[in-house]
PDB file of C-alpha atoms in Angstrom:
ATOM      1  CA  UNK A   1       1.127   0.660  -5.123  1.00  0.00           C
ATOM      2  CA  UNK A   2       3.858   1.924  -2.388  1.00  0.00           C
ATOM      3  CA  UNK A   3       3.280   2.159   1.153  1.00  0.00           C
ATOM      4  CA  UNK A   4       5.820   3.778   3.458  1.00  0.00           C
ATOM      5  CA  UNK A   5       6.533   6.927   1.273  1.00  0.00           C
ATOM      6  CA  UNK A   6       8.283   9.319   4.273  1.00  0.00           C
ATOM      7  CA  UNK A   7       9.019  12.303   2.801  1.00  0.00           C
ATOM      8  CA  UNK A   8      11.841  14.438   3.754  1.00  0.00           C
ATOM      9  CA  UNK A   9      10.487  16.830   6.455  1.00  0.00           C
ATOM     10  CA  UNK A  10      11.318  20.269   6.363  1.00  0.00           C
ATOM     11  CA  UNK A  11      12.681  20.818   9.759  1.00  0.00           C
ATOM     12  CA  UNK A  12      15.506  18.127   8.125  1.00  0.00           C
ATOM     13  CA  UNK A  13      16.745  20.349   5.613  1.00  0.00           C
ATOM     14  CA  UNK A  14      19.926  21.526   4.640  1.00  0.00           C
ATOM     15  CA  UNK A  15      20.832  24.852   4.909  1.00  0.00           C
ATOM     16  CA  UNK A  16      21.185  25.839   0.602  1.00  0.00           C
ATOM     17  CA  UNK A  17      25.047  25.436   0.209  1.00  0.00           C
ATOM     18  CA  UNK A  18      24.445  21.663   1.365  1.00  0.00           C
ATOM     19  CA  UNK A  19      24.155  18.914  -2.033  1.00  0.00           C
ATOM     20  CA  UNK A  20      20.402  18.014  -2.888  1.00  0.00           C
ATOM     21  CA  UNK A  21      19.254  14.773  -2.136  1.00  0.00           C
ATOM     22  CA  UNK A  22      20.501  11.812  -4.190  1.00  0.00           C
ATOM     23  CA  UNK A  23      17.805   8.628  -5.137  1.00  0.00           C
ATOM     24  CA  UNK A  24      18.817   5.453  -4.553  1.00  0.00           C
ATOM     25  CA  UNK A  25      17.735   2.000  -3.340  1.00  0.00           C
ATOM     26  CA  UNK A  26      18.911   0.214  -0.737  1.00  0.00           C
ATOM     27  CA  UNK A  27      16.816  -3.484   0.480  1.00  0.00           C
ATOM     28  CA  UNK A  28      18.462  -3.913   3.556  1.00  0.00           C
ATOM     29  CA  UNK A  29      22.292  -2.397   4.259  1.00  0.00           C
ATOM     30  CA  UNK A  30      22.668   1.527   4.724  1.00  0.00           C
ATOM     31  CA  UNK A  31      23.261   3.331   1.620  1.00  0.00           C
ATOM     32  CA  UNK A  32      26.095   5.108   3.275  1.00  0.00           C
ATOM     33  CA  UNK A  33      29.389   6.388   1.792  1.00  0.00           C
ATOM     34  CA  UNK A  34      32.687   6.862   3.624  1.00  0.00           C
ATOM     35  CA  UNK A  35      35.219   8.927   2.091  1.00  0.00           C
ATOM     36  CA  UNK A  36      38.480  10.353   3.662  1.00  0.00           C
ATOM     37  CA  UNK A  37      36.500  13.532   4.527  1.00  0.00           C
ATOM     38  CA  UNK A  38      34.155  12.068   6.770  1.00  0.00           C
ATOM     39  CA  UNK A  39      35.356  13.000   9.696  1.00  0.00           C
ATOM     40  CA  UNK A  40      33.610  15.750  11.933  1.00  0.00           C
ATOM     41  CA  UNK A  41      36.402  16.541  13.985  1.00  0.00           C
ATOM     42  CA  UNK A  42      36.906  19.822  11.209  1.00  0.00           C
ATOM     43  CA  UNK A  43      33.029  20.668  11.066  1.00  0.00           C
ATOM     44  CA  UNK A  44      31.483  23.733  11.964  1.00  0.00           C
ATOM     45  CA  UNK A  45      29.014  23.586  14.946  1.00  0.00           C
ATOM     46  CA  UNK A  46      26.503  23.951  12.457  1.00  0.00           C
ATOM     47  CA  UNK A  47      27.379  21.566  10.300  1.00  0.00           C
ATOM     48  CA  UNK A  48      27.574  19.081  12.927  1.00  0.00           C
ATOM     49  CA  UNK A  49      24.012  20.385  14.254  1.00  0.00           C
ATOM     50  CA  UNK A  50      23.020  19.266  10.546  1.00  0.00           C
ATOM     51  CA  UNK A  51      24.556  15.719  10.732  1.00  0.00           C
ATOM     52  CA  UNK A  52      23.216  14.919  13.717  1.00  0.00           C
ATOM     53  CA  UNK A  53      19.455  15.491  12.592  1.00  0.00           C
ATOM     54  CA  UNK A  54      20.286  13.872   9.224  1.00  0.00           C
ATOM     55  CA  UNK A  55      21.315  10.547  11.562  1.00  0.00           C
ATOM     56  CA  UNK A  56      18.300  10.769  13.383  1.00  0.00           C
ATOM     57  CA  UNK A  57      16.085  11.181  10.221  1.00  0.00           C
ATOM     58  CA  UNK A  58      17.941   8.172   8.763  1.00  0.00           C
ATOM     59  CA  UNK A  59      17.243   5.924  11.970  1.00  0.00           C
ATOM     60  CA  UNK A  60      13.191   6.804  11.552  1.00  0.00           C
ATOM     61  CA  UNK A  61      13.136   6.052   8.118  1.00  0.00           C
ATOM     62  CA  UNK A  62      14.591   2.930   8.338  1.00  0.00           C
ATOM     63  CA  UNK A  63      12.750   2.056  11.015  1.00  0.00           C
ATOM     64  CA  UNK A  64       9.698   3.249   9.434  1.00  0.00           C
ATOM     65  CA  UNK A  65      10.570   1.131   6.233  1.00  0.00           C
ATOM     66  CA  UNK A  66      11.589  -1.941   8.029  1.00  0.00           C
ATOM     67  CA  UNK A  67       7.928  -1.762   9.813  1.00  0.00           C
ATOM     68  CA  UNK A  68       5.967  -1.763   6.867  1.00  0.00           C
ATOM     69  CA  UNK A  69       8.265  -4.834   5.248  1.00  0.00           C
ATOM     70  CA  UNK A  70       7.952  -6.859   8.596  1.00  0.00           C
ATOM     71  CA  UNK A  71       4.313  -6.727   8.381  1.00  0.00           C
ATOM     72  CA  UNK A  72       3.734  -7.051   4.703  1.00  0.00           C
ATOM     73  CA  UNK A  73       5.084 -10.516   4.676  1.00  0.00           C
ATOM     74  CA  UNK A  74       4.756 -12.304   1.082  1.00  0.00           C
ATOM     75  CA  UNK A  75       2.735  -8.896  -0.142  1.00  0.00           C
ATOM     76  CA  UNK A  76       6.254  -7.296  -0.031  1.00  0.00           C
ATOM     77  CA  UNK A  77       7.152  -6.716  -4.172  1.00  0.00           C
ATOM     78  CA  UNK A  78      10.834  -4.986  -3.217  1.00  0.00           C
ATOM     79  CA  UNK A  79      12.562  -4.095  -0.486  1.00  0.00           C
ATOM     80  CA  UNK A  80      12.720  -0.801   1.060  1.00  0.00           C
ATOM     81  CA  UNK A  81      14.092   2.116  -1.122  1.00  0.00           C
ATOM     82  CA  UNK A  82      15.313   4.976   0.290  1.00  0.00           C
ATOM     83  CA  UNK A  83      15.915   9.034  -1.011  1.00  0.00           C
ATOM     84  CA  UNK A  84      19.479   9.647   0.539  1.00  0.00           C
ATOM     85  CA  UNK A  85      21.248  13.345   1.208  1.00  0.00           C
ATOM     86  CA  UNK A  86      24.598  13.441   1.501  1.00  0.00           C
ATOM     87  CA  UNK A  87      25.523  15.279   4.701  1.00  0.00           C
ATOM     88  CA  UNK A  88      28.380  18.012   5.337  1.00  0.00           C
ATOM     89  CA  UNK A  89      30.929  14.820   6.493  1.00  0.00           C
ATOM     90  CA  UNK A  90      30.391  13.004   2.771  1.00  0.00           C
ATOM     91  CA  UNK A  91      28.192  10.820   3.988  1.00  0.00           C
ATOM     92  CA  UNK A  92      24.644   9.718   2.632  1.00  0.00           C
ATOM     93  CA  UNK A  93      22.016   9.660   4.777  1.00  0.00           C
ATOM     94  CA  UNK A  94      18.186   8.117   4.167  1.00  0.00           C
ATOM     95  CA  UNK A  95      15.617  10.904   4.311  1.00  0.00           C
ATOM     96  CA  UNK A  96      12.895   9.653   2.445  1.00  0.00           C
ATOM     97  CA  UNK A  97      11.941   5.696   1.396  1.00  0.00           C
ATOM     98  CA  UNK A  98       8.985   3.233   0.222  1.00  0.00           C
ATOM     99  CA  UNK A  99       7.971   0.037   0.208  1.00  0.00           C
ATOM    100  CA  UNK A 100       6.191  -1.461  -3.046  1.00  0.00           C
ATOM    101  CA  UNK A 101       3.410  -3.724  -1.705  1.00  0.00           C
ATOM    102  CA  UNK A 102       0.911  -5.813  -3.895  1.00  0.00           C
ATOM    103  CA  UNK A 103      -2.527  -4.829  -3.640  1.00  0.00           C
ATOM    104  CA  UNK A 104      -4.406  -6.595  -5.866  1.00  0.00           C
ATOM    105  CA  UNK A 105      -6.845  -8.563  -4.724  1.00  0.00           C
ATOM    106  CA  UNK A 106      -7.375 -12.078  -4.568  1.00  0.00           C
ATOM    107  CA  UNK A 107      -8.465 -14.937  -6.484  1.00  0.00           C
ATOM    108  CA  UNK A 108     -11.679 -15.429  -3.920  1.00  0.00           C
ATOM    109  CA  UNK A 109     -13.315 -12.843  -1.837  1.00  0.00           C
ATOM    110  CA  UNK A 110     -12.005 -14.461   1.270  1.00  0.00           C
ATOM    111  CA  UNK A 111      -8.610 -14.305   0.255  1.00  0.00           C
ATOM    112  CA  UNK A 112      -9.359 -10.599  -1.020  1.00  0.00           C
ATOM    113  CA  UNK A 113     -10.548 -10.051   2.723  1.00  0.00           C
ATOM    114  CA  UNK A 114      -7.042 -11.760   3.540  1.00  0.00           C
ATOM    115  CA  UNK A 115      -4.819  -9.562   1.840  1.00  0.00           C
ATOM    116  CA  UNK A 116      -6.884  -6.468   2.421  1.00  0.00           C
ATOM    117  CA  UNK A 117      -6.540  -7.081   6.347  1.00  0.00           C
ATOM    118  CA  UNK A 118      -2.581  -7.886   5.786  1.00  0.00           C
ATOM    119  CA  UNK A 119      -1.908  -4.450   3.668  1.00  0.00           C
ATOM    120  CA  UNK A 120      -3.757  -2.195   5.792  1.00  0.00           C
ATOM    121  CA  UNK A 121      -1.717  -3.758   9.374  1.00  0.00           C
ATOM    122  CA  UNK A 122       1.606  -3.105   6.374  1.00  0.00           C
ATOM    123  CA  UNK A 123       0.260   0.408   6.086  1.00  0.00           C
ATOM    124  CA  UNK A 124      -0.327   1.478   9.828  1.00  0.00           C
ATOM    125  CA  UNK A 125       2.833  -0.796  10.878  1.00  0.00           C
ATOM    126  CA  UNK A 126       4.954   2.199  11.888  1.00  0.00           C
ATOM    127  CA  UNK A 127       4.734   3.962  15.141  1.00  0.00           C
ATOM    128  CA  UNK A 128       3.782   6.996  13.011  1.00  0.00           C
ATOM    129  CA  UNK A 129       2.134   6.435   9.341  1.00  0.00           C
ATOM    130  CA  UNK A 130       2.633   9.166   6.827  1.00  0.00           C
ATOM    131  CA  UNK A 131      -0.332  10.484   4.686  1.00  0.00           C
ATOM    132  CA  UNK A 132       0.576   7.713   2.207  1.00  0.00           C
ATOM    133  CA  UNK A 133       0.417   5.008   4.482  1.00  0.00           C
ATOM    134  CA  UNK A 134      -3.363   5.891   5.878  1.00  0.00           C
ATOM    135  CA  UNK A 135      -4.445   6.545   2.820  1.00  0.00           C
ATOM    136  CA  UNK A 136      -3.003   2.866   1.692  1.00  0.00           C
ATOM    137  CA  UNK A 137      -4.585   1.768   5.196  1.00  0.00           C
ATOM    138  CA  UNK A 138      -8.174   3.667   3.711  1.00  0.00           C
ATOM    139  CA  UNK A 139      -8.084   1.437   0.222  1.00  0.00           C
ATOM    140  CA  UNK A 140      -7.487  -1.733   1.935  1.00  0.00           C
ATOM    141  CA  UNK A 141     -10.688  -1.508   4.005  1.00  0.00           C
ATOM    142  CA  UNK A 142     -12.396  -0.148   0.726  1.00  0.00           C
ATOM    143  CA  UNK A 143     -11.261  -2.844  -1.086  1.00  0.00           C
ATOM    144  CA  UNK A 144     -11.928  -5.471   2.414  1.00  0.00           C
ATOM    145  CA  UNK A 145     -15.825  -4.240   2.439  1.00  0.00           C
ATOM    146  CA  UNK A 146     -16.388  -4.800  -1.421  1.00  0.00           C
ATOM    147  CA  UNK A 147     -14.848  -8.082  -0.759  1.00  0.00           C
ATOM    148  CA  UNK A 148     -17.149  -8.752   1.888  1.00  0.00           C
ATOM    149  CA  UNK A 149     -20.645  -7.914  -0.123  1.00  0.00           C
ATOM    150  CA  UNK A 150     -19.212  -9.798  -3.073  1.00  0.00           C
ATOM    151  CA  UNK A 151     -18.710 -12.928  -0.287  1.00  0.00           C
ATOM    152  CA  UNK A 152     -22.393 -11.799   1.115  1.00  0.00           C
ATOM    153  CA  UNK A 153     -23.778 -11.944  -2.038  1.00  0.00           C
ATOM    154  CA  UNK A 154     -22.219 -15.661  -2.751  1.00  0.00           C
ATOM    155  CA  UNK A 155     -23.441 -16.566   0.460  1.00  0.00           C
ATOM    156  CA  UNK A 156     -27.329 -15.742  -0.297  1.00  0.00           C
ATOM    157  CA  UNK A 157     -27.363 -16.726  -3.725  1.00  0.00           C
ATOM    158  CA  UNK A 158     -25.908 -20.369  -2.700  1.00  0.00           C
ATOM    159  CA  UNK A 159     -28.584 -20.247   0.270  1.00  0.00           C
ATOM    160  CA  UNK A 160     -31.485 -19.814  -2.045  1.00  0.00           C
ATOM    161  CA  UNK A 161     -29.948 -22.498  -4.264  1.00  0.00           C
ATOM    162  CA  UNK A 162     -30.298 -24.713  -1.320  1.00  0.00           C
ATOM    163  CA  UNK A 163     -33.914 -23.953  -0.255  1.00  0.00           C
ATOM    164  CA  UNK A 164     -35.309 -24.213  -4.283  1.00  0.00           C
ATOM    165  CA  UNK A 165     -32.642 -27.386  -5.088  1.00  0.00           C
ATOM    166  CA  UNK A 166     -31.096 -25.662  -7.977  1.00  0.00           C
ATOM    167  CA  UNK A 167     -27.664 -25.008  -8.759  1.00  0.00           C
ATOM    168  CA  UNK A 168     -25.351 -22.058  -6.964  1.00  0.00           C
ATOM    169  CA  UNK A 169     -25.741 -20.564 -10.820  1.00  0.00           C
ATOM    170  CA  UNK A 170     -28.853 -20.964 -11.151  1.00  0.00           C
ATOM    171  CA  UNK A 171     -30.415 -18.243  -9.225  1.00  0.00           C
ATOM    172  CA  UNK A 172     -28.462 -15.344 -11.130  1.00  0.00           C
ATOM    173  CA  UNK A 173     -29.580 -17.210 -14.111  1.00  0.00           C
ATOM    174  CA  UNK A 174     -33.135 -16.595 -13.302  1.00  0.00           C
ATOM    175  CA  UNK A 175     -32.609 -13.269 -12.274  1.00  0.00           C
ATOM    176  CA  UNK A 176     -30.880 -12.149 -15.416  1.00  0.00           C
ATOM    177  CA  UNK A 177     -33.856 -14.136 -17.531  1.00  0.00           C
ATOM    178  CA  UNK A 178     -36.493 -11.927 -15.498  1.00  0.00           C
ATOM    179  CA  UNK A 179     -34.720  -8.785 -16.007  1.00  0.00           C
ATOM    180  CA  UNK A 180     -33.136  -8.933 -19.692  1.00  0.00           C
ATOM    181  CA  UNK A 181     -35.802  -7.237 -22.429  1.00  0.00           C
ATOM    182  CA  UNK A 182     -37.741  -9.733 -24.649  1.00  0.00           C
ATOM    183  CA  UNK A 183     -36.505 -10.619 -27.971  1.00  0.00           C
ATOM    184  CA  UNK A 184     -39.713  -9.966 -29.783  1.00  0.00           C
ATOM    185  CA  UNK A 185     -42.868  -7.964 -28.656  1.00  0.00           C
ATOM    186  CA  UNK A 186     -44.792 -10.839 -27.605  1.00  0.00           C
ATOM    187  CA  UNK A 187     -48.016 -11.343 -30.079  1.00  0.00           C
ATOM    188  CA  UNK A 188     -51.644 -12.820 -29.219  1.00  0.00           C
ATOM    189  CA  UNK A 189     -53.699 -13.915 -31.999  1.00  0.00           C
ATOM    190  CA  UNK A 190     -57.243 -14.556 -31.120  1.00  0.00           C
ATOM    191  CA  UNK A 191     -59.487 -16.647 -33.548  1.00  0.00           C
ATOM    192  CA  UNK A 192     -63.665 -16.542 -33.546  1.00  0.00           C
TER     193      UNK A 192
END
């Protein structure tokens, strides 16, 4: 699953005559091409309007990005990638990006609770989550609460083990005994 999918806002675009966006990944450096027409000194004012917001939509998705990887810690499966749009100057800019985080859970229900708690603060690391990210944020805590019933559950069953001296097993044992359907219809024969 990815966490930290900003999408390209529409107040960002490029007028139509501008290139489309361009994909590519990036885990740390700015994706950024310099060419011998980058310079702005022969840009139009609107052009230059246009490079400007596509420098301060690259700054907040890097930012944004780099949030989500500082928190994520070992959870992290890739660095950031980013959607880049090459600006009026030749230059690529970051507009959109993700994080790939492992959610699965873990090998215990306390280390499920662990990892749920460390992907959701991944999620909601940013100053402003996306849609994405809360809705990462939302599965964590789903996936945190069935961790904690399955834990519950452990805990009682290994309590009542305790009080009746029987194995941690043995009490699901019984229950599944009690519950499962006889093999045959029981029979009574009664003699005179």
């Amino acid at each position: 699953m990815s966490i930290g999918a900003i999408s390209p806002s529409s107040a960002n675009q490029p007028p139509a005559r501008a290139t489309p966006p361009v994909q590519g990944t990036s885990p740390a450096a700015p994706g950024r091409t310099s060419s011998a027409s980058g310079s702005t000194t022969n840009l139009t004012p609107e052009a230059l309007a246009l490079v400007s917001q596509l420098k301060a939509r690259d700054t907040e998705v890097r930012q944004h990005e780099q949030a989500h990887l500082a928190t994520a810690g070992g959870l992290a499966t890739s660095g950031a990638s980013y959607t880049y749009q090459r600006g009026p100057n030749g230059v690529d800019y970051a507009i959109g990006g993700e994080v790939h985080i492992d959610t699965s859970p873990g090998r215990t229900p306390q280390e499920t609770i662990e990892r749920a708690r460390t992907i959701e603060a991944a999620a909601l690391a940013p100053a402003d989550p996306s849609g994405a990210d809360r809705s990462v944020a939302a599965q964590a805590q789903q996936m945190e609460l069935q961790a904690r019933a399955e834990l519950a559950t452990q805990q009682v069953e290994q309590a009542a083990a305790r009080l009746n001296g029987s194995g941690p097993g043995d009490a699901a044992k019984v229950r599944r005994a009690y519950e499962a359907p006889p093999v045959a219809q029981p029979k009574l024969d009664i003699f005179a």
